[in-house]
Tab-separated table of C-alpha atoms in Angstrom:
chain	number	residue	atom	x	y	z
A	178	MET	CA	63.213	10.690	20.101
A	179	MET	CA	60.192	12.730	20.148
A	180	SER	CA	58.006	13.042	17.021
A	181	THR	CA	58.771	16.193	14.258
A	182	TYR	CA	55.532	17.696	13.835
A	183	ILE	CA	55.040	18.973	9.782
A	184	PHE	CA	52.365	20.662	8.435
A	185	GLY	CA	51.124	23.259	5.964
A	186	HIS	CA	48.339	26.032	6.474
A	187	LYS	CA	44.855	25.649	7.570
A	188	ASN	CA	42.463	24.663	5.138
A	189	PRO	CA	45.249	23.245	3.270
A	190	ASP	CA	45.470	23.345	-0.277
A	191	THR	CA	47.873	20.996	-2.716
A	192	ASP	CA	51.252	22.675	-1.923
A	193	ALA	CA	50.411	22.393	1.773
A	194	ILE	CA	48.989	19.055	1.876
A	195	SER	CA	52.261	17.936	-0.582
A	196	SER	CA	54.852	20.010	1.096
A	197	ALA	CA	54.345	18.292	4.395
A	198	ILE	CA	54.562	14.930	3.059
A	199	ILE	CA	57.510	16.097	1.084
A	200	MET	CA	59.551	17.389	4.318
A	201	ALA	CA	58.345	14.375	6.021
A	202	ASP	CA	60.865	12.403	3.350
A	203	PHE	CA	63.391	14.709	3.197
A	204	GLU	CA	63.786	14.938	6.870
A	205	GLN	CA	63.689	10.837	7.593
A	206	LEU	CA	66.244	10.783	4.268
A	207	HIS	CA	68.486	13.403	6.594
A	208	GLY	CA	68.417	11.159	9.799
A	209	ASN	CA	64.796	12.135	11.515
A	210	LYS	CA	63.300	9.163	11.080
A	211	GLU	CA	60.650	10.713	13.634
A	212	ALA	CA	59.484	13.208	11.333
A	213	LYS	CA	55.664	12.711	10.061
A	214	ALA	CA	53.491	14.661	7.775
A	215	PHE	CA	50.359	16.204	9.387
A	216	ARG	CA	47.496	18.257	7.889
A	217	LEU	CA	45.143	20.821	9.654
A	218	GLY	CA	41.966	20.034	7.530
A	219	GLU	CA	40.406	18.647	5.110
A	220	VAL	CA	41.739	17.432	1.539
A	221	GLY	CA	39.991	19.334	-1.485
A	222	PRO	CA	39.075	16.944	-4.437
A	223	GLU	CA	42.109	18.666	-6.562
A	224	THR	CA	44.818	17.663	-4.045
A	225	GLN	CA	43.070	14.209	-3.482
A	226	TYR	CA	43.151	13.824	-7.016
A	227	ALA	CA	46.849	14.216	-6.878
A	228	LEU	CA	47.121	11.802	-3.836
A	229	ASP	CA	45.292	8.920	-5.616
A	230	TYR	CA	47.201	9.058	-8.810
A	231	PHE	CA	50.338	9.237	-7.012
A	232	LYS	CA	48.791	6.280	-4.678
A	233	VAL	CA	49.780	8.475	-1.211
A	234	GLU	CA	47.878	8.160	1.718
A	235	LYS	CA	46.667	11.520	2.889
A	236	PRO	CA	48.623	12.975	5.899
A	237	GLU	CA	46.899	12.171	9.451
A	238	LEU	CA	44.545	15.359	11.192
A	239	LEU	CA	46.654	17.141	13.424
A	240	THR	CA	44.572	17.279	17.209
A	241	ASP	CA	47.326	17.465	19.400
A	242	ASP	CA	48.651	20.027	21.710
A	243	LEU	CA	52.181	21.332	20.439
A	244	SER	CA	53.227	22.611	23.503
A	245	ASN	CA	57.105	22.106	24.079
A	246	GLN	CA	56.922	19.687	20.555
A	247	THR	CA	58.897	20.134	17.515
A	248	VAL	CA	57.719	20.909	14.946
A	249	ILE	CA	58.493	22.124	10.687
A	250	LEU	CA	56.154	24.648	8.992
A	251	VAL	CA	55.684	24.366	5.646
A	252	ASP	CA	53.697	26.958	2.855
A	253	HIS	CA	52.981	29.196	5.793
A	254	ASN	CA	54.679	31.219	8.571
A	255	GLU	CA	51.609	33.299	9.863
A	256	PHE	CA	50.542	32.002	13.221
A	257	GLN	CA	47.148	32.678	12.634
A	258	GLN	CA	47.144	30.532	9.671
A	259	SER	CA	48.721	27.921	11.972
A	260	ALA	CA	47.690	25.071	14.432
A	261	ASP	CA	45.870	26.767	17.194
A	262	THR	CA	49.131	25.944	19.955
A	263	ILE	CA	51.742	27.275	17.722
A	264	GLU	CA	52.771	29.687	20.025
A	265	ASN	CA	53.448	26.886	22.305
A	266	ALA	CA	55.708	24.442	19.817
A	267	THR	CA	59.613	24.948	19.044
A	268	ILE	CA	59.490	25.829	15.358
A	269	LYS	CA	62.676	24.039	13.953
A	270	HIS	CA	62.345	24.773	9.988
A	271	VAL	CA	60.252	27.097	7.729
A	272	ILE	CA	59.955	26.168	4.152
A	273	ASP	CA	57.805	29.074	2.500
A	274	HIS	CA	57.392	31.422	-0.377
A	275	HIS	CA	54.727	33.711	1.245
A	276	ARG	CA	55.115	37.307	3.165
A	277	ILE	CA	56.425	37.172	6.674
A	278	ALA	CA	54.421	38.229	8.995
A	279	ASN	CA	53.086	37.854	12.576
A	280	PHE	CA	56.456	35.346	12.984
A	281	GLU	CA	58.748	35.207	16.122
A	282	THR	CA	60.477	32.417	18.087
A	283	ALA	CA	62.124	32.110	21.158
A	284	GLY	CA	65.181	30.587	19.981
A	285	PRO	CA	67.213	30.329	16.486
A	286	LEU	CA	65.885	28.086	13.403
A	287	TYR	CA	66.279	27.175	10.124
A	288	TYR	CA	64.156	29.627	7.662
A	289	ARG	CA	64.194	29.463	3.809
A	290	SER	CA	61.938	31.507	2.055
A	291	GLU	CA	62.258	32.206	-1.795
A	292	PRO	CA	59.968	33.968	-3.848
A	293	VAL	CA	59.220	31.709	-6.033
A	294	GLY	CA	55.844	30.108	-6.984
A	295	CYS	CA	55.251	26.882	-4.690
A	296	THR	CA	57.007	25.600	-2.002
A	297	ALA	CA	57.643	22.229	-3.368
A	298	THR	CA	60.014	24.587	-5.937
A	299	ILE	CA	62.572	25.013	-2.825
A	300	LEU	CA	62.063	21.453	-2.102
A	301	PHE	CA	62.989	20.436	-4.995
A	302	LYS	CA	66.133	22.663	-4.884
A	303	MET	CA	66.752	20.868	-1.402
A	304	TYR	CA	66.809	17.406	-2.622
A	305	ASN	CA	69.173	18.443	-5.100
A	306	GLU	CA	71.332	20.235	-3.091
A	307	ARG	CA	71.548	17.376	-0.830
A	308	ASN	CA	71.407	14.981	-4.017
A	309	TYR	CA	68.720	12.798	-2.253
A	310	GLU	CA	67.082	10.812	-4.590
A	311	ILE	CA	63.198	12.228	-5.522
A	312	LYS	CA	61.282	8.943	-5.988
A	313	LYS	CA	58.268	8.925	-8.156
A	314	HIS	CA	55.081	9.392	-5.972
A	315	ILE	CA	57.063	12.388	-4.583
A	316	ALA	CA	57.838	13.591	-7.773
A	317	GLY	CA	54.488	13.514	-8.655
A	318	LEU	CA	53.476	15.993	-5.463
A	319	MET	CA	56.004	18.040	-5.918
A	320	LEU	CA	54.811	18.080	-9.607
A	321	SER	CA	51.256	18.678	-8.501
A	322	ALA	CA	51.772	21.621	-6.268
A	323	ILE	CA	53.345	23.334	-8.648
A	324	ILE	CA	50.770	22.770	-11.591
A	325	SER	CA	47.697	23.835	-8.460
A	326	ASP	CA	50.082	27.050	-7.296
A	327	SER	CA	50.879	28.316	-10.777
A	328	LEU	CA	47.518	27.355	-12.287
A	329	LEU	CA	49.671	25.325	-14.842
A	330	PHE	CA	51.854	28.002	-15.445
A	331	LYS	CA	49.680	30.918	-15.822
A	332	SER	CA	50.048	32.930	-12.612
A	333	PRO	CA	52.293	35.719	-12.445
A	334	THR	CA	53.597	34.114	-9.037
A	335	CYS	CA	55.585	31.333	-11.560
A	336	THR	CA	59.114	31.640	-12.138
A	337	GLU	CA	61.601	30.239	-14.503
A	338	GLN	CA	62.410	28.369	-11.444
A	339	ASP	CA	58.940	26.748	-11.438
A	340	VAL	CA	58.423	25.719	-14.659
A	341	LYS	CA	61.962	24.133	-14.880
A	342	ALA	CA	61.473	21.810	-11.257
A	343	ALA	CA	58.012	20.924	-13.531
A	344	LYS	CA	59.701	19.708	-16.190
A	345	ALA	CA	62.199	18.153	-14.613
A	346	LEU	CA	59.561	16.276	-12.289
A	347	ALA	CA	57.150	15.659	-15.015
A	348	GLU	CA	59.892	13.037	-16.541
A	349	ILE	CA	60.452	11.736	-12.967
A	350	ALA	CA	56.909	11.019	-12.251
A	351	GLY	CA	56.323	9.357	-15.802
A	352	VAL	CA	53.327	12.314	-16.910
A	353	ASP	CA	52.359	15.039	-19.536
A	354	VAL	CA	52.699	18.020	-17.476
A	355	GLU	CA	49.788	19.785	-19.476
A	356	GLU	CA	47.565	17.103	-19.851
A	357	TYR	CA	48.032	15.919	-16.176
A	358	GLY	CA	47.828	19.586	-14.732
A	359	LEU	CA	44.562	20.110	-16.482
A	360	ALA	CA	42.944	16.727	-15.218
A	361	MET	CA	43.920	17.690	-11.795
A	362	LEU	CA	42.661	21.486	-11.847
A	363	LYS	CA	39.592	20.525	-12.991
A	364	ALA	CA	38.884	17.932	-10.758
A	365	GLY	CA	39.110	20.200	-8.129
A	366	ALA	CA	37.035	22.941	-10.229
A	367	SER	CA	33.339	21.643	-9.841
A	368	THR	CA	31.224	23.863	-7.509
A	369	THR	CA	27.997	22.902	-7.949
A	370	ASN	CA	28.608	19.563	-5.167
A	371	LYS	CA	29.751	21.958	-2.712
A	372	SER	CA	27.710	24.247	0.131
A	373	GLU	CA	28.284	27.761	0.228
A	374	LYS	CA	30.217	26.957	3.514
A	375	GLN	CA	32.681	24.978	1.642
A	376	LEU	CA	33.174	27.039	-0.771
A	377	LEU	CA	34.537	29.477	1.105
A	378	GLU	CA	36.338	27.247	3.874
A	379	THR	CA	38.242	25.606	1.538
A	380	ASP	CA	40.676	27.958	0.420
A	381	ALA	CA	40.862	30.354	2.897
A	382	LYS	CA	43.193	32.422	4.817
A	383	SER	CA	42.909	35.176	7.411
A	384	PHE	CA	45.493	37.910	7.164
A	385	ASN	CA	46.108	41.153	9.564
A	386	MET	CA	46.935	44.219	7.628
A	387	GLY	CA	47.362	47.012	9.517
A	388	GLU	CA	44.188	47.694	12.340
A	389	HIS	CA	41.945	45.175	9.885
A	390	THR	CA	41.577	41.321	9.546
A	391	VAL	CA	40.822	40.054	6.698
A	392	ARG	CA	39.262	37.235	5.529
A	393	ILE	CA	40.439	35.787	1.864
A	394	ALA	CA	39.137	32.665	0.368
A	395	GLN	CA	39.732	31.514	-3.118
A	396	VAL	CA	37.815	29.309	-5.039
A	397	ASN	CA	38.975	28.393	-8.827
A	398	THR	CA	36.461	27.071	-11.541
A	399	VAL	CA	35.521	26.754	-15.482
A	400	ASP	CA	32.712	28.655	-14.725
A	401	ILE	CA	32.182	32.199	-12.719
A	402	ASP	CA	28.771	32.274	-13.488
A	403	GLU	CA	28.243	29.034	-11.746
A	404	VAL	CA	29.456	30.795	-8.248
A	405	ILE	CA	28.124	34.425	-8.411
A	406	ALA	CA	24.094	32.626	-9.025
A	407	ARG	CA	25.005	31.587	-5.487
A	408	GLN	CA	25.835	34.976	-4.069
A	409	ASP	CA	22.785	35.868	-1.596
A	410	ALA	CA	23.875	32.379	0.670
A	411	LEU	CA	27.544	33.212	0.128
A	412	GLU	CA	27.137	37.041	1.220
A	413	ASN	CA	25.115	35.400	4.154
A	414	GLU	CA	27.538	32.905	5.091
A	415	MET	CA	30.497	35.385	5.093
A	416	ASN	CA	28.325	37.751	6.991
A	417	LYS	CA	27.820	34.665	9.195
A	418	ALA	CA	31.602	33.963	9.601
A	419	ILE	CA	32.511	37.882	10.159
A	420	ALA	CA	30.231	38.230	13.255
A	421	GLU	CA	31.216	35.015	14.376
A	422	GLU	CA	34.618	35.479	13.964
A	423	GLY	CA	35.818	39.001	14.061
A	424	TYR	CA	37.019	39.382	10.844
A	425	ASP	CA	36.101	42.849	9.565
A	426	THR	CA	36.216	42.314	5.883
A	427	PHE	CA	35.706	39.067	3.820
A	428	VAL	CA	36.381	38.588	0.009
A	429	LEU	CA	35.531	36.010	-1.843
A	430	VAL	CA	37.853	35.414	-5.321
A	431	ILE	CA	36.392	33.393	-7.878
A	432	THR	CA	38.939	32.679	-10.103
A	433	ASP	CA	38.589	31.404	-13.670
A	434	ILE	CA	41.156	28.674	-14.210
A	435	LEU	CA	40.800	28.455	-18.360
A	436	ASN	CA	40.731	32.457	-19.005
A	437	SER	CA	42.929	33.478	-15.861
A	438	ASP	CA	40.489	36.345	-14.924
A	439	SER	CA	38.650	36.773	-11.737
A	440	LYS	CA	35.314	38.093	-9.521
A	441	ILE	CA	35.062	39.017	-6.307
A	442	LEU	CA	32.769	39.160	-3.791
A	443	VAL	CA	33.038	41.314	-0.778
A	444	ALA	CA	31.490	41.406	2.292
A	445	GLY	CA	32.400	43.762	5.726
A	446	SER	CA	33.419	47.118	6.869
A	447	ASP	CA	35.994	47.842	4.394
A	448	LYS	CA	34.152	47.429	1.007
A	449	ASP	CA	34.871	50.709	-0.433
A	450	LYS	CA	38.392	50.225	0.377
A	451	ILE	CA	38.769	47.004	-1.096
A	452	GLY	CA	37.418	48.475	-4.843
A	453	GLN	CA	40.319	51.165	-4.106
A	454	ALA	CA	42.559	48.470	-4.324
A	455	PHE	CA	41.710	47.486	-7.415
A	456	ASN	CA	40.862	51.177	-8.847
A	457	THR	CA	37.881	50.078	-9.485
A	458	THR	CA	34.199	50.622	-8.025
A	459	LEU	CA	32.032	47.505	-6.563
A	460	GLU	CA	28.368	47.078	-7.869
A	461	ASN	CA	26.490	44.772	-6.003
A	462	ASN	CA	29.327	44.385	-3.878
A	463	THR	CA	31.539	42.727	-6.693
A	464	ALA	CA	33.747	43.859	-8.883
A	465	PHE	CA	35.397	41.599	-12.293
A	466	LEU	CA	39.192	41.712	-12.105
A	467	PRO	CA	41.160	40.469	-15.630
A	468	ASN	CA	44.012	38.808	-15.443
A	469	VAL	CA	43.937	38.735	-11.886
A	470	VAL	CA	44.419	35.110	-10.482
A	471	SER	CA	46.856	35.245	-7.621
A	472	ARG	CA	45.810	35.671	-3.772
A	473	LYS	CA	49.224	36.460	-3.097
A	474	LYS	CA	50.698	38.468	-5.552
A	475	GLN	CA	47.957	40.352	-7.071
A	476	ILE	CA	45.120	40.478	-4.221
A	477	VAL	CA	46.257	40.444	-0.844
A	478	PRO	CA	49.747	43.354	-1.965
A	479	PRO	CA	46.915	45.827	-2.821
A	480	ILE	CA	44.512	45.401	-0.270
A	481	THR	CA	47.418	45.487	2.664
A	482	GLU	CA	48.610	48.907	0.974
A	483	VAL	CA	44.967	50.714	1.295
A	484	LEU	CA	44.547	49.046	4.822
A	485	SER	CA	47.885	49.340	5.864
């Protein structure tokens, strides 16, 4: 039997990495012994904290040509966020919680998308629906993904389903949600030891919005000013990416995980419209966005609306 490749999006976050590992376990329990988790980028410090805590190896970096291979996508569906050869693969399943865009397959597939805060929450439900055992390390990764995507339940994307799942998973994993969650988020929040390029690439996604291609990166921190102090260098890297990759606009979202606010830094041709999206005017290419923490729910929709 040929391997089934399972992976999340490029520049993977904790949900993308964890959900690939979890889905591989689910498939193996379902009889697909050749299912294997992969990653499409480097593992960030927050994700590495979770992997180390629950003693799980990071997935192998995917370098294979996926032409005529069977794949399962988790935590994404848009092809520009996926593997380079995804258009030539046979997509067996998609498990996701994002918008559906630029997605097309030649044949039928199992597609499960739910408006919850985290892909791992959907996977938690799938295990329960089949009465599959959730092992301690799998529960730990599910919990870590939910904490990450919901910013410890502060994000507007967080639902009661996410909270309920997290409480049940914390018992299986044997951790205190608040204590573990804050430690994990802080592990990924230090920015002083990262280059500007690393800050812009660690958690970044590309979106087609009408005739515009927008790159949106997000950095979680406990000190927004620590990141903004590097504005000139960050803008240079953003403009370089725009020129090399053909983006129209690059938006960096700097999120304070303790106070649940964000500041955006914008480069590119659509700066005025980005300000309009948030009913504000950019000052020195920046704007403060109170109570904004979610790229999926609070950043992408308003920008899409003004650019489409």
